[in-house]
XYZ file of C-alpha atoms in Angstrom:
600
model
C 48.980 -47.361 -81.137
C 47.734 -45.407 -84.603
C 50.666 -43.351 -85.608
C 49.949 -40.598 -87.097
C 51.429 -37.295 -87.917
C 51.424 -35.225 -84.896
C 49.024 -32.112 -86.586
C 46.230 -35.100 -86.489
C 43.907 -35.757 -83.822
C 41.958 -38.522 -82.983
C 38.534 -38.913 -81.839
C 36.879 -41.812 -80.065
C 36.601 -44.796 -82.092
C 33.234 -46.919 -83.875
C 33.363 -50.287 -84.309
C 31.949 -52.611 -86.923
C 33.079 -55.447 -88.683
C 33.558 -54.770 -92.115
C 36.081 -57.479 -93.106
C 34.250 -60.225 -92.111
C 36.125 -61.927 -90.187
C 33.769 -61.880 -86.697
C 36.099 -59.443 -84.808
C 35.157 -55.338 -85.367
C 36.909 -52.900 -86.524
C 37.970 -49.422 -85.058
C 36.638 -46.607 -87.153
C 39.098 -43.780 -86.311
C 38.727 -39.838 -87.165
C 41.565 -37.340 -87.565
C 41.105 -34.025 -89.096
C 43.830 -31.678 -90.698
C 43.351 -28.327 -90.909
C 39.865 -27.657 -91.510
C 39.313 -31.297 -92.855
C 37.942 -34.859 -91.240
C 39.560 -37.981 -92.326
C 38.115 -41.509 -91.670
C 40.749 -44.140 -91.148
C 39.834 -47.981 -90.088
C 42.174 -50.702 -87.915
C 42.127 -54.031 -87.866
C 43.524 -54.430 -84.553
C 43.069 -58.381 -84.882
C 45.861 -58.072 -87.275
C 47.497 -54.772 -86.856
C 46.934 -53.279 -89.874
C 45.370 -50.788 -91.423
C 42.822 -51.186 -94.109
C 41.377 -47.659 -94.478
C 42.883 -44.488 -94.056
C 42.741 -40.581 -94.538
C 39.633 -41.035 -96.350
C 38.163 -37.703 -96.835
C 34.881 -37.239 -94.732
C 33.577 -33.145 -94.536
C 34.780 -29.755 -94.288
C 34.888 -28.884 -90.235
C 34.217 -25.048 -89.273
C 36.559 -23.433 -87.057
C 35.816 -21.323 -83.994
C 38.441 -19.483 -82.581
C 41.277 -21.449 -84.668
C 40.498 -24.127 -82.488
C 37.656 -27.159 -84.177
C 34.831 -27.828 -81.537
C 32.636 -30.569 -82.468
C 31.358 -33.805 -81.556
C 31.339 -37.129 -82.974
C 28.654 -39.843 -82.390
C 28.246 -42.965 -83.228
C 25.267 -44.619 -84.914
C 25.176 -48.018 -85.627
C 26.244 -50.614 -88.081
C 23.361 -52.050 -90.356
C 23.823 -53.794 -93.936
C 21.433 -52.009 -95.302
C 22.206 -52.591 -99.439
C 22.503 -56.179 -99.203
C 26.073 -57.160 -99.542
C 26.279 -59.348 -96.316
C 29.325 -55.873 -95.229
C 27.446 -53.461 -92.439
C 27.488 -50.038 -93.627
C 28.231 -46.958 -90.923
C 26.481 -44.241 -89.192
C 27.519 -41.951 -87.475
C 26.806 -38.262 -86.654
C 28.952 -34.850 -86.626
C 27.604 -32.291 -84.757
C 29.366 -28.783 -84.575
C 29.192 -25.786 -81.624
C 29.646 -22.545 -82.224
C 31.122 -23.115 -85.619
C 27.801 -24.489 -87.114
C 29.403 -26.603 -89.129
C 28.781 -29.925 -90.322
C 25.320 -31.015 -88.313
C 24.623 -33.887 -90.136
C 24.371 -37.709 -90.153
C 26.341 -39.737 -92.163
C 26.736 -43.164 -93.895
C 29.765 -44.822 -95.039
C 29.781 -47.710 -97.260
C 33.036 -49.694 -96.910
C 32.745 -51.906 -100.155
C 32.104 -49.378 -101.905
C 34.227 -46.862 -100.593
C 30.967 -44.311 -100.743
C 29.752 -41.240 -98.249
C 26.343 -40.136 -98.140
C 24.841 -37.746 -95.599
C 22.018 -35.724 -94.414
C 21.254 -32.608 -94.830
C 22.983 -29.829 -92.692
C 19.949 -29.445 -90.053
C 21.447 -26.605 -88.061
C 20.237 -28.420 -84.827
C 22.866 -28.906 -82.132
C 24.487 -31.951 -80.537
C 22.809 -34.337 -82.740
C 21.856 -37.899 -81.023
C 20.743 -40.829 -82.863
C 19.336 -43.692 -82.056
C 18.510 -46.747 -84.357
C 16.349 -48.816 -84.645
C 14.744 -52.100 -86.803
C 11.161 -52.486 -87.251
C 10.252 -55.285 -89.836
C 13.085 -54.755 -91.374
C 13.228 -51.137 -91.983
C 15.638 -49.024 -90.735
C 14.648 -45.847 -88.351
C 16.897 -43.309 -86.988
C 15.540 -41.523 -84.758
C 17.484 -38.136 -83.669
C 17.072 -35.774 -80.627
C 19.032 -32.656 -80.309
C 19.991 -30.000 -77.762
C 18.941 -26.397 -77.980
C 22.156 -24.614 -77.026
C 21.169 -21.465 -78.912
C 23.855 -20.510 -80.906
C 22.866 -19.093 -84.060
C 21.585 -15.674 -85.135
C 18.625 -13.912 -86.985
C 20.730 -14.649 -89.959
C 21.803 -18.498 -89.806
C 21.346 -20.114 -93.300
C 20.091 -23.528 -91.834
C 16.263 -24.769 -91.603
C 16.355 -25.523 -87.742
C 17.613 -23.384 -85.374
C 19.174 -24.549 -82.090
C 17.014 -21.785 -80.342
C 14.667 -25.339 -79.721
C 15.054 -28.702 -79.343
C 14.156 -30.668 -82.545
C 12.904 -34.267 -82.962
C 13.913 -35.870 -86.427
C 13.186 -39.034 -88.448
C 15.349 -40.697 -91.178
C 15.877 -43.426 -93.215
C 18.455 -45.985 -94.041
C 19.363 -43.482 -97.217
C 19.391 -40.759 -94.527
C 15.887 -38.957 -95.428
C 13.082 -37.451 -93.804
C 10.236 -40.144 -92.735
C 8.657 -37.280 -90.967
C 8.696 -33.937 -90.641
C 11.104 -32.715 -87.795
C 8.983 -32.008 -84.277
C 10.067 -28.726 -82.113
C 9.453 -28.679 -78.766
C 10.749 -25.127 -77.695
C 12.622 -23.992 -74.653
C 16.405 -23.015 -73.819
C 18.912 -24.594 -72.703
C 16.864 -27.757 -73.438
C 17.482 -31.442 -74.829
C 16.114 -34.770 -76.357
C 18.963 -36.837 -75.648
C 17.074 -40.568 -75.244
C 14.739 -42.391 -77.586
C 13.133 -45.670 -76.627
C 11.392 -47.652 -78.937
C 8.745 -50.068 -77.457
C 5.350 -51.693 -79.169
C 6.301 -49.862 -82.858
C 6.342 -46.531 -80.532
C 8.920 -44.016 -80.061
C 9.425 -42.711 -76.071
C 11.441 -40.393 -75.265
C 12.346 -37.299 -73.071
C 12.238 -33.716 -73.041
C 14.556 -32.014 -70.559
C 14.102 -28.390 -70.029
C 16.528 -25.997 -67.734
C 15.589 -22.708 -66.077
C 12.865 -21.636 -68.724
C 9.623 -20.090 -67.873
C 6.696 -21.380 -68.733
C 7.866 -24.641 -70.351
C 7.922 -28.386 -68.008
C 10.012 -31.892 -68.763
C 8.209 -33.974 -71.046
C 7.834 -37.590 -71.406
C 6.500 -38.641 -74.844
C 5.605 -41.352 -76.977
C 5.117 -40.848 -81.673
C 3.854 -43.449 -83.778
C 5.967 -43.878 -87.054
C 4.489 -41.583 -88.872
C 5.787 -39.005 -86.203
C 2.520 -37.959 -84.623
C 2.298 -37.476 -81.017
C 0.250 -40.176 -79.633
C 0.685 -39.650 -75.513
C 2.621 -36.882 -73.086
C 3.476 -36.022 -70.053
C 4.555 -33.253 -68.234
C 6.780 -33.436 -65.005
C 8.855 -31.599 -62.430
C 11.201 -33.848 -61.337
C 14.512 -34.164 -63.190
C 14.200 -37.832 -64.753
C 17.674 -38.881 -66.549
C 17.859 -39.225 -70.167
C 18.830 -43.163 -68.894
C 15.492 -44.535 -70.326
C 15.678 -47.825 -71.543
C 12.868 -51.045 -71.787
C 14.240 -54.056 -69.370
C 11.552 -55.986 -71.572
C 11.722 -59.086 -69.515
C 11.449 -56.928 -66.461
C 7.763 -55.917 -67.166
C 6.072 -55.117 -70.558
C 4.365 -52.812 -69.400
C 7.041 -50.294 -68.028
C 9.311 -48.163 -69.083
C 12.541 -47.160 -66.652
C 14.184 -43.959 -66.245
C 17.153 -42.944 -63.805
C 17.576 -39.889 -61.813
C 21.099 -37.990 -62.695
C 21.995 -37.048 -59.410
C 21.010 -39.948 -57.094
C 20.696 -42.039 -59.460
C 17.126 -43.969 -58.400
C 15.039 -45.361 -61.106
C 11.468 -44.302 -61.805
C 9.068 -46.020 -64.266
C 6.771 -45.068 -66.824
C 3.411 -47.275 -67.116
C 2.752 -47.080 -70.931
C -1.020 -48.365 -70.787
C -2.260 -45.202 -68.462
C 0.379 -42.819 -69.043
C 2.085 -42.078 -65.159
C 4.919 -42.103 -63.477
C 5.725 -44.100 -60.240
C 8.884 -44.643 -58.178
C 10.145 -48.333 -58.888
C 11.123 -49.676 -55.543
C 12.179 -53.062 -57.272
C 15.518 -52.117 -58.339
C 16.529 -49.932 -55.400
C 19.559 -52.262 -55.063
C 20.764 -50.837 -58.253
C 20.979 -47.265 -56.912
C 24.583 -46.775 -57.039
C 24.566 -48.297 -60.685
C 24.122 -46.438 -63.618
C 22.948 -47.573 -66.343
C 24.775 -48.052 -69.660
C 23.170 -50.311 -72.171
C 21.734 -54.095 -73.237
C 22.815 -56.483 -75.931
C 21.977 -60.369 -76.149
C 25.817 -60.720 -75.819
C 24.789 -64.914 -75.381
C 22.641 -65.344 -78.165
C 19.914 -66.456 -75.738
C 17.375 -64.615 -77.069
C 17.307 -62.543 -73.739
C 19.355 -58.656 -73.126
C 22.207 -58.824 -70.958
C 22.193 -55.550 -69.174
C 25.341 -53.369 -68.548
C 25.316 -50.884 -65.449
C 28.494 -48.776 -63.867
C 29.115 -49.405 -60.346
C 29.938 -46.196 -58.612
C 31.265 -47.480 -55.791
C 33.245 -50.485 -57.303
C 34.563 -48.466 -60.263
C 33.670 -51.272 -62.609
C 31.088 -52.371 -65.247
C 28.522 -54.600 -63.818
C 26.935 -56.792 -66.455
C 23.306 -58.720 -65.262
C 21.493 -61.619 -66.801
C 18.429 -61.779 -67.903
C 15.872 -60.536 -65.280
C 18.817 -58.431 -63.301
C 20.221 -61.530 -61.701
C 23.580 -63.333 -61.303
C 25.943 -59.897 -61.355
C 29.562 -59.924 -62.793
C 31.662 -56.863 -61.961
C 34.363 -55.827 -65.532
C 37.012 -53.843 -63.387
C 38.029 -50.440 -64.481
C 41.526 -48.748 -63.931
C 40.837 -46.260 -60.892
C 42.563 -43.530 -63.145
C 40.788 -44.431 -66.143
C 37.112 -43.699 -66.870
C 34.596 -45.651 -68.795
C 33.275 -44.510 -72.168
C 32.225 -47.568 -74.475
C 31.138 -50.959 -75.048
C 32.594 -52.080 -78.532
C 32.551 -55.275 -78.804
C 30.807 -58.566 -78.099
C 31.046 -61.981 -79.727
C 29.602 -65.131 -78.850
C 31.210 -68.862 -80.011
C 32.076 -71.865 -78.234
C 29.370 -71.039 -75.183
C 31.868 -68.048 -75.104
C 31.136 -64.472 -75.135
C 34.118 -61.998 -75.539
C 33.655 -58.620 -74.999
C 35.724 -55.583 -75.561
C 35.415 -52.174 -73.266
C 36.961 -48.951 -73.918
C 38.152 -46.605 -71.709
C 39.753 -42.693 -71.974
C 43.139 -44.728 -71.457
C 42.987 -48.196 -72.134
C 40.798 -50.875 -73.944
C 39.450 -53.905 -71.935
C 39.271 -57.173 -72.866
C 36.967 -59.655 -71.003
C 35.652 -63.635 -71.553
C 32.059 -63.692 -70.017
C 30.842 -68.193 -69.733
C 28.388 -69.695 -67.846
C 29.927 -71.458 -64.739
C 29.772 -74.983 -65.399
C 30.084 -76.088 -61.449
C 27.153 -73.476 -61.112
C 24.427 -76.232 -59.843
C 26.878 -77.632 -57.513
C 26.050 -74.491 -55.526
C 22.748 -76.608 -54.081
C 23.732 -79.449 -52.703
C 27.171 -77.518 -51.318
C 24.618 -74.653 -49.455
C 22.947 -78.012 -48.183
C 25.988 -79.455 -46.844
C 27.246 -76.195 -45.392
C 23.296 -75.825 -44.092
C 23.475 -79.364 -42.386
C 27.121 -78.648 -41.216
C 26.346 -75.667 -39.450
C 23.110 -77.201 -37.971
C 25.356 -80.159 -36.533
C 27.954 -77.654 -35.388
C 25.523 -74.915 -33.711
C 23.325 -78.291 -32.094
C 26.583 -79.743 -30.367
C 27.754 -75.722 -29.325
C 24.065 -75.934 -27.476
C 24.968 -79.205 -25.886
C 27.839 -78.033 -24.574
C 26.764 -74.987 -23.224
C 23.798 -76.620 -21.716
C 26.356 -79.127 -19.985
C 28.615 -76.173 -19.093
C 25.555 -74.122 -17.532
C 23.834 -77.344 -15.478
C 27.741 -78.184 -14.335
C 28.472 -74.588 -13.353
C 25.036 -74.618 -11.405
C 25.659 -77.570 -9.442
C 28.900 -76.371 -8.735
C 27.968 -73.214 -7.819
C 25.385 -75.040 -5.867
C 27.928 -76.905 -4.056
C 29.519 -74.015 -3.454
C 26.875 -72.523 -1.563
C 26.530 -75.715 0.327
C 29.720 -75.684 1.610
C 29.437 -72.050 2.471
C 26.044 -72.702 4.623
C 28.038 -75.839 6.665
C 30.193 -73.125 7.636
C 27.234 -71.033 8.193
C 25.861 -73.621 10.384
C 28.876 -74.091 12.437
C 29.057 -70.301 13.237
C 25.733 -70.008 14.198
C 25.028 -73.736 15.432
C 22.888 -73.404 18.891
C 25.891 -73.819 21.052
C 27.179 -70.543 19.872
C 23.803 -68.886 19.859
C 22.809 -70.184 22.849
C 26.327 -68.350 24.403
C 25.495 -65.300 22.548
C 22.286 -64.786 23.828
C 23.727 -65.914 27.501
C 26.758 -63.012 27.038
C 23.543 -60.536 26.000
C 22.027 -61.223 28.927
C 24.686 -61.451 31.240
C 25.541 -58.162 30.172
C 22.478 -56.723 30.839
C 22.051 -58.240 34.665
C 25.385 -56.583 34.792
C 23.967 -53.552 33.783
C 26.689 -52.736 31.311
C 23.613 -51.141 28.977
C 26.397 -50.244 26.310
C 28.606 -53.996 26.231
C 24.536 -55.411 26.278
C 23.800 -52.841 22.990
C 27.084 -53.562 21.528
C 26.645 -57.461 21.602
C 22.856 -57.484 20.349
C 24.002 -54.625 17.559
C 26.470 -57.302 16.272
C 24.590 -60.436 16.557
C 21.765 -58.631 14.579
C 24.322 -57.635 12.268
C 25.622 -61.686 11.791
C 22.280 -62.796 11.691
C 21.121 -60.250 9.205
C 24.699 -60.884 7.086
C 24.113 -64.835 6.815
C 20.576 -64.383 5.501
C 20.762 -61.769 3.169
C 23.820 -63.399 1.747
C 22.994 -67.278 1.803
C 22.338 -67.580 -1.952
C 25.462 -66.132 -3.126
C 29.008 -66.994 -3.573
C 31.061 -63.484 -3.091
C 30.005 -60.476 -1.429
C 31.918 -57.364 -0.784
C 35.213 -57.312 1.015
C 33.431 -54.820 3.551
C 30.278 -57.042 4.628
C 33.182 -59.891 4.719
C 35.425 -58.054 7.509
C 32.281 -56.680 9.221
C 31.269 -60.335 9.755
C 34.755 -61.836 10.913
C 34.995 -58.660 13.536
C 31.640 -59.232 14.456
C 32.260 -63.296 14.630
C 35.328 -63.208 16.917
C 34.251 -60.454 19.557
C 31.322 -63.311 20.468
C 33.916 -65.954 20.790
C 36.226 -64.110 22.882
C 33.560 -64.109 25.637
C 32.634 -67.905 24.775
C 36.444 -69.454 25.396
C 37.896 -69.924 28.596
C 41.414 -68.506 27.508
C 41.344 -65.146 25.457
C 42.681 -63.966 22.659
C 42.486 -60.829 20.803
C 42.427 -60.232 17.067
C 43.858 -57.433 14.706
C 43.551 -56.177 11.399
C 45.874 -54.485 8.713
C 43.928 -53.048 5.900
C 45.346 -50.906 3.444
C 44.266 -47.982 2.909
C 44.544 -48.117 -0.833
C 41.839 -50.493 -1.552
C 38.961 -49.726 -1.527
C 36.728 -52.440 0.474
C 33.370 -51.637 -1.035
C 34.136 -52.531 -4.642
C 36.073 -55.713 -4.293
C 34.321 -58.851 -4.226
C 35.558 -62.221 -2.599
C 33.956 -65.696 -1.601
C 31.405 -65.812 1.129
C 33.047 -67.069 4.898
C 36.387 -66.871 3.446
C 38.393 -64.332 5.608
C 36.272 -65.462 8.864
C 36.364 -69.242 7.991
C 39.982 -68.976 8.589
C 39.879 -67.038 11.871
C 37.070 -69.569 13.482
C 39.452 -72.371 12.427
C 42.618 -70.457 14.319
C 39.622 -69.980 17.204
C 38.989 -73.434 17.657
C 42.315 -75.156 17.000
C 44.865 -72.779 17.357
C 44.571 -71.722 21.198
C 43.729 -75.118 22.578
C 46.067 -75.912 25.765
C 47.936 -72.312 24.698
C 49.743 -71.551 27.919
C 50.355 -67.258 26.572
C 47.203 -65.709 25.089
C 46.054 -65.928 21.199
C 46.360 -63.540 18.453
C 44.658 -63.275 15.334
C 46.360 -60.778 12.782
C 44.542 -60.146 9.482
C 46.904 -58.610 6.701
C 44.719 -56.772 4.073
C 46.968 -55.270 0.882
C 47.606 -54.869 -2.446
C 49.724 -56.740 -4.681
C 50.124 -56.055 -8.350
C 46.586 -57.170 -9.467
C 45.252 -59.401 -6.677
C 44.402 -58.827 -3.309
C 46.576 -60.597 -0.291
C 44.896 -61.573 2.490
C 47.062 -63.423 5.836
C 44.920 -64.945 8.851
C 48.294 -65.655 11.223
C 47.613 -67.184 14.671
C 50.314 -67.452 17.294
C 48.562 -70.781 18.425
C 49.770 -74.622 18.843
C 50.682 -75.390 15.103
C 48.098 -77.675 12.810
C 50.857 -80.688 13.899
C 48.960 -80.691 17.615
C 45.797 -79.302 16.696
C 45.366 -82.241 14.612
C 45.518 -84.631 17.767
C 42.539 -86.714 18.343
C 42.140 -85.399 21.386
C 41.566 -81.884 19.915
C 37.862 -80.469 19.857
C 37.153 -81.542 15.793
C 39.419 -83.102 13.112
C 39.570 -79.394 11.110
C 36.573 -79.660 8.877
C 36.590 -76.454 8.446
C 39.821 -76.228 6.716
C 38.439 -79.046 4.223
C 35.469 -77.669 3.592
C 37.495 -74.009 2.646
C 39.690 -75.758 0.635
C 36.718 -77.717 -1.289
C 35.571 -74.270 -1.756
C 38.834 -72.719 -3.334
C 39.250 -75.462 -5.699
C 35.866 -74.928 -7.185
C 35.818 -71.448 -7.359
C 39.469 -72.008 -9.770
C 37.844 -74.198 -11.925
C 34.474 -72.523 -12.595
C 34.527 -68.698 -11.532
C 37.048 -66.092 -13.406
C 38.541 -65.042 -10.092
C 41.682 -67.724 -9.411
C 42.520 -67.964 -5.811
C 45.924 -69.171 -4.809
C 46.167 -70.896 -1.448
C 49.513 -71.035 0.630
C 49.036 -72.710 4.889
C 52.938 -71.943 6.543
C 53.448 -73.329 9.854
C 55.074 -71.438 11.916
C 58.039 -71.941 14.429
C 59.963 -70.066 16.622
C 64.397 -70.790 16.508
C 64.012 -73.251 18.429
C 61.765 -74.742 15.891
C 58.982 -75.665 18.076
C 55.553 -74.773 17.209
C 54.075 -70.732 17.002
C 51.597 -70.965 15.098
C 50.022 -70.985 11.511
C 49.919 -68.565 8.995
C 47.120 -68.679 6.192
C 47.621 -66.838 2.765
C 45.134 -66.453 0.532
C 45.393 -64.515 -3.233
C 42.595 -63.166 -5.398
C 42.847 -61.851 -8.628
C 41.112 -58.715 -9.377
């Protein structure tokens, strides 16, 4: 840190390098009193080569000093190979100094302008063949009374011209209107641009402009919209246009020099949360680098030529951006300097050597991805033709047991209990019977392409299934079901033939050579997340069912279990299977109990 004594205060720093030595150095001001001192630190070595060099008197305004420094630029402009200063003072209400200045640091000489009286001087410099123009916009604030001893007024905003020695090249330009500016100059094609901003007064519009060097008005423009005093060339953009930037959202506009009008500039929408700072050939390329704030990233964004290949220059979060200071390029190496309110910031900007490797990577990652995505396809394609021909399967299994509940032996008996019942003249066992055979028939077909259907339709068909076979077999049975009332049987899907698969198997096996009569109970409930389902018989046990003797070899019970083991491997409902044969103390044979869970 400068020390200084603690009645000094500093103001923000230029930079130039007057030693020679490639690295600038920071031109510090401190006043005491009612007087501005120069002082200059060579922060490459820590020392200090200039300081308390007397600069100007500063007015006072309410014992406190209000004014503004601004720096110029750096140009050798006597010849001794040692850039000489600029830079500008610009008082408020104290009206004193407004004037530019020059500081020669081998000869330890101060020259200035003289005291214009316009406010918040800015300059901006710049070198046509070889000559030096400074070109100076100020703000019409409109401080100063009937009686202020200074040629131009702040009631206006002024335009002025100087030379390298800090004279007029032209007389100064008023464009009138308060509170107003000229806070940008552009030159472009040996032509000064630049903008007129005018606030809240009647009868005066924003200007764009454009003088030749001689400081005649060659082309205007007047305009509502508020256009930014961010105007700058982007000359390998398009020759031909010149950009602004809005100050509140930021969007750029252009200005087509050749005809005069301004357009939106779609083209560099994606800089829209950017705002733009400045360009320098920080690379020696012969091309700008241009520097932009990110908004959103609270950091510096530098582009290439041609706004490509971004780099971000983090900011502190609590610090704020003010400056670039410092760029130098050696070694393929640029190093650049930033300054903060808080902190300076010290960067190395280099071309990335593995840059081109970036091609043939992309490729590989292209071809990769290709490979990967083609042999995802595959496999999905496998997994969809194997889940339909399992699901196919499925359904085959489901119409052999659709075949053996309606085969023509039990249709045939059906139709014969139908009719019997309506010789008998029992008109309402006759309606019941046809109602439910209508009902299976109807049931099978809607239902013979799919693999679940409701838990409702499923009972319906098993109640509607056994009442036929109790008239069909010789010795009865009766069946019986325990449903709980907590789930609800529309919603719940589970395989086709599943409940009533079960019960025709206890039908045909179960109660062969039973001596007692048959009973089917079907348990219905709840447990946890899955739904329980028991088909129990009191029949002859699957030990003498199984005899060959018996009326089929169970291929019922195969085909169900086929059915299960499919569903578990290729459907997201898993069904656990559990057969118990039952036995009474004596352990002889009394029957079989199937249990059946599906997860919901």
């Amino acid at each position: 840190k400068y020390k200084r004594d603690k009645t000094l205060y500093d103001y923000f720093p230029l930079t130039s390098d007057v030693t020679g030595d490639g690295i600038k150095e920071l031109f510090l001001f401190t006043h005491n009193n009612d007087s501005l001192f120069l002082n200059i630190f060579d922060y490459a070595n820590l020392t200090t080569i200039l300081e308390n060099r007397f600069v100007t008197k500063i007015g006072g305004y309410n014992s406190k000093q209000d004014y503004i420094i601004h720096w110029i630029t750096a140009e050798d402009v006597t010849g001794d190979n040692v850039n000489e200063v600029f830079f500008s003072i610009s008082a408020g209400f104290s009206l004193y100094p407004r004037r530019l200045f020059r500081y020669d640091f081998v000869k330890d000489s101060l020259i200035s302008s003289i005291n214009t009286g316009a406010g918040n001087l800015k300059t901006f410099p710049f070198n046509i063949d070889e000559k030096l123009y400074l070109i100076t916009g100020s703000t019409a604030v409109n401080n100063v009374g009937p009686d202020y001893p200074f040629p131009y007024k702040d009631t206006c905003s002024w335009l002025f011209g100087f030379d390298k020695n800090l004279q007029f090249i032209f007389d100064p330009i008023p464009f009138l209107g308060s509170p107003a500016s000229i806070n940008t100059v552009l030159n472009y094609n040996d032509q000064f641009y630049f903008v007129f901003r005018v606030n809240k007064t009647k009868g005066e519009k924003n200007k764009i402009a454009s003088i030749d060097q001689n400081g005649k008005i060659i082309n205007f423009i007047e305009f509502d919209d508020l256009i930014s005093t961010r105007i700058f060339s982007m000359k390998t953009l398009n020759k031909d246009l010149i950009y602004f930037q809005n100050p509140t959202n930021n969007k750029f506009s252009t200005l087509n020099i050749n005809n005069f009008t301004i357009s939106r500039n779609r083209r560099l929408n994606k800089l829209n949360n950017l705002r733009y700072i400045t360009e320098d050939d920080i690379d020696n390329d012969g091309f700008p680098e241009y520097f932009f704030f990110d908004l959103n990233k609270h950091a510096v964004t530098l582009f290439s030529k041609d706004l490509k290949h971004p780099v971000d220059l983090p900011i502190h979060l609590e610090d704020s951006f003010k400056q670039l200071i410092s760029t130098k390029y050696e070694n393929k190496l640029t190093k650049i300097i930033l300054v903060g309110d808080k902190q300076f910031y010290k960067y190395k900007y280099f071309k990335n050597p593995y840059y081109y490797l970036k091609y043939p990577i992309w490729f590989l990652i292209y071809f990769m991805s290709s490979l990967f995505v083609l042999w995802i396809q595959k496999l999905q394609k496998q997994q969809i033709e194997k889940r339909h021909e399992n699901e196919q399967r499925i359904v085959q299994l489901q119409l052999q047991n659709f075949r053996n509940q309606l085969d023509p032996h039990f249709t045939f008996n059906a139709m014969n209990s139908i009719g019997f019942h309506i010789y008998d003249e029992n008109k309402e066992k006759a309606y019941d019977h046809f109602v439910r055979f209508s009902r299976l028939i109807r049931s099978s077909l809607l239902s013979s392409d799919k693999v679940f259907r409701p838990l409702q339709d499923e009972i319906q068909f098993t109640e509607d299934y056994l009442e036929f076979q109790k008239e069909r077999f010789k010795n009865p049975f009766d069946y019986h079901f325990e449903i709980d009332k907590k789930i609800k049987i529309k919603d719940i899907q589970v395989p086709k033939m599943l409940i009533q698969g079960y019960a025709e198997n206890a039908v045909k096996h179960a109660f062969t050579r039973l001596k007692r009569k048959g009973l089917i109970e079907i348990v219905i409930k709840k447990k946890s997340k899955s739904i329980f389902i028991q088909v129990k018989d009191n029949g002859i046990g699957r030990k003498a069912s199984a005899k060959p003797n018996s009326e089929d070899s169970g291929r019922g019970m195969t085909l169900m279990e086929e059915q299960i083991h499919l569903l578990n491997k290729y459907q997201n409902k898993k069904i656990e299977l559990n057969i118990v044969d039952l036995c009474n103390s004596d352990k002889t044979p009394a029957g079989t109990s199937v249990e059946v869970l599906i997860s919901i």
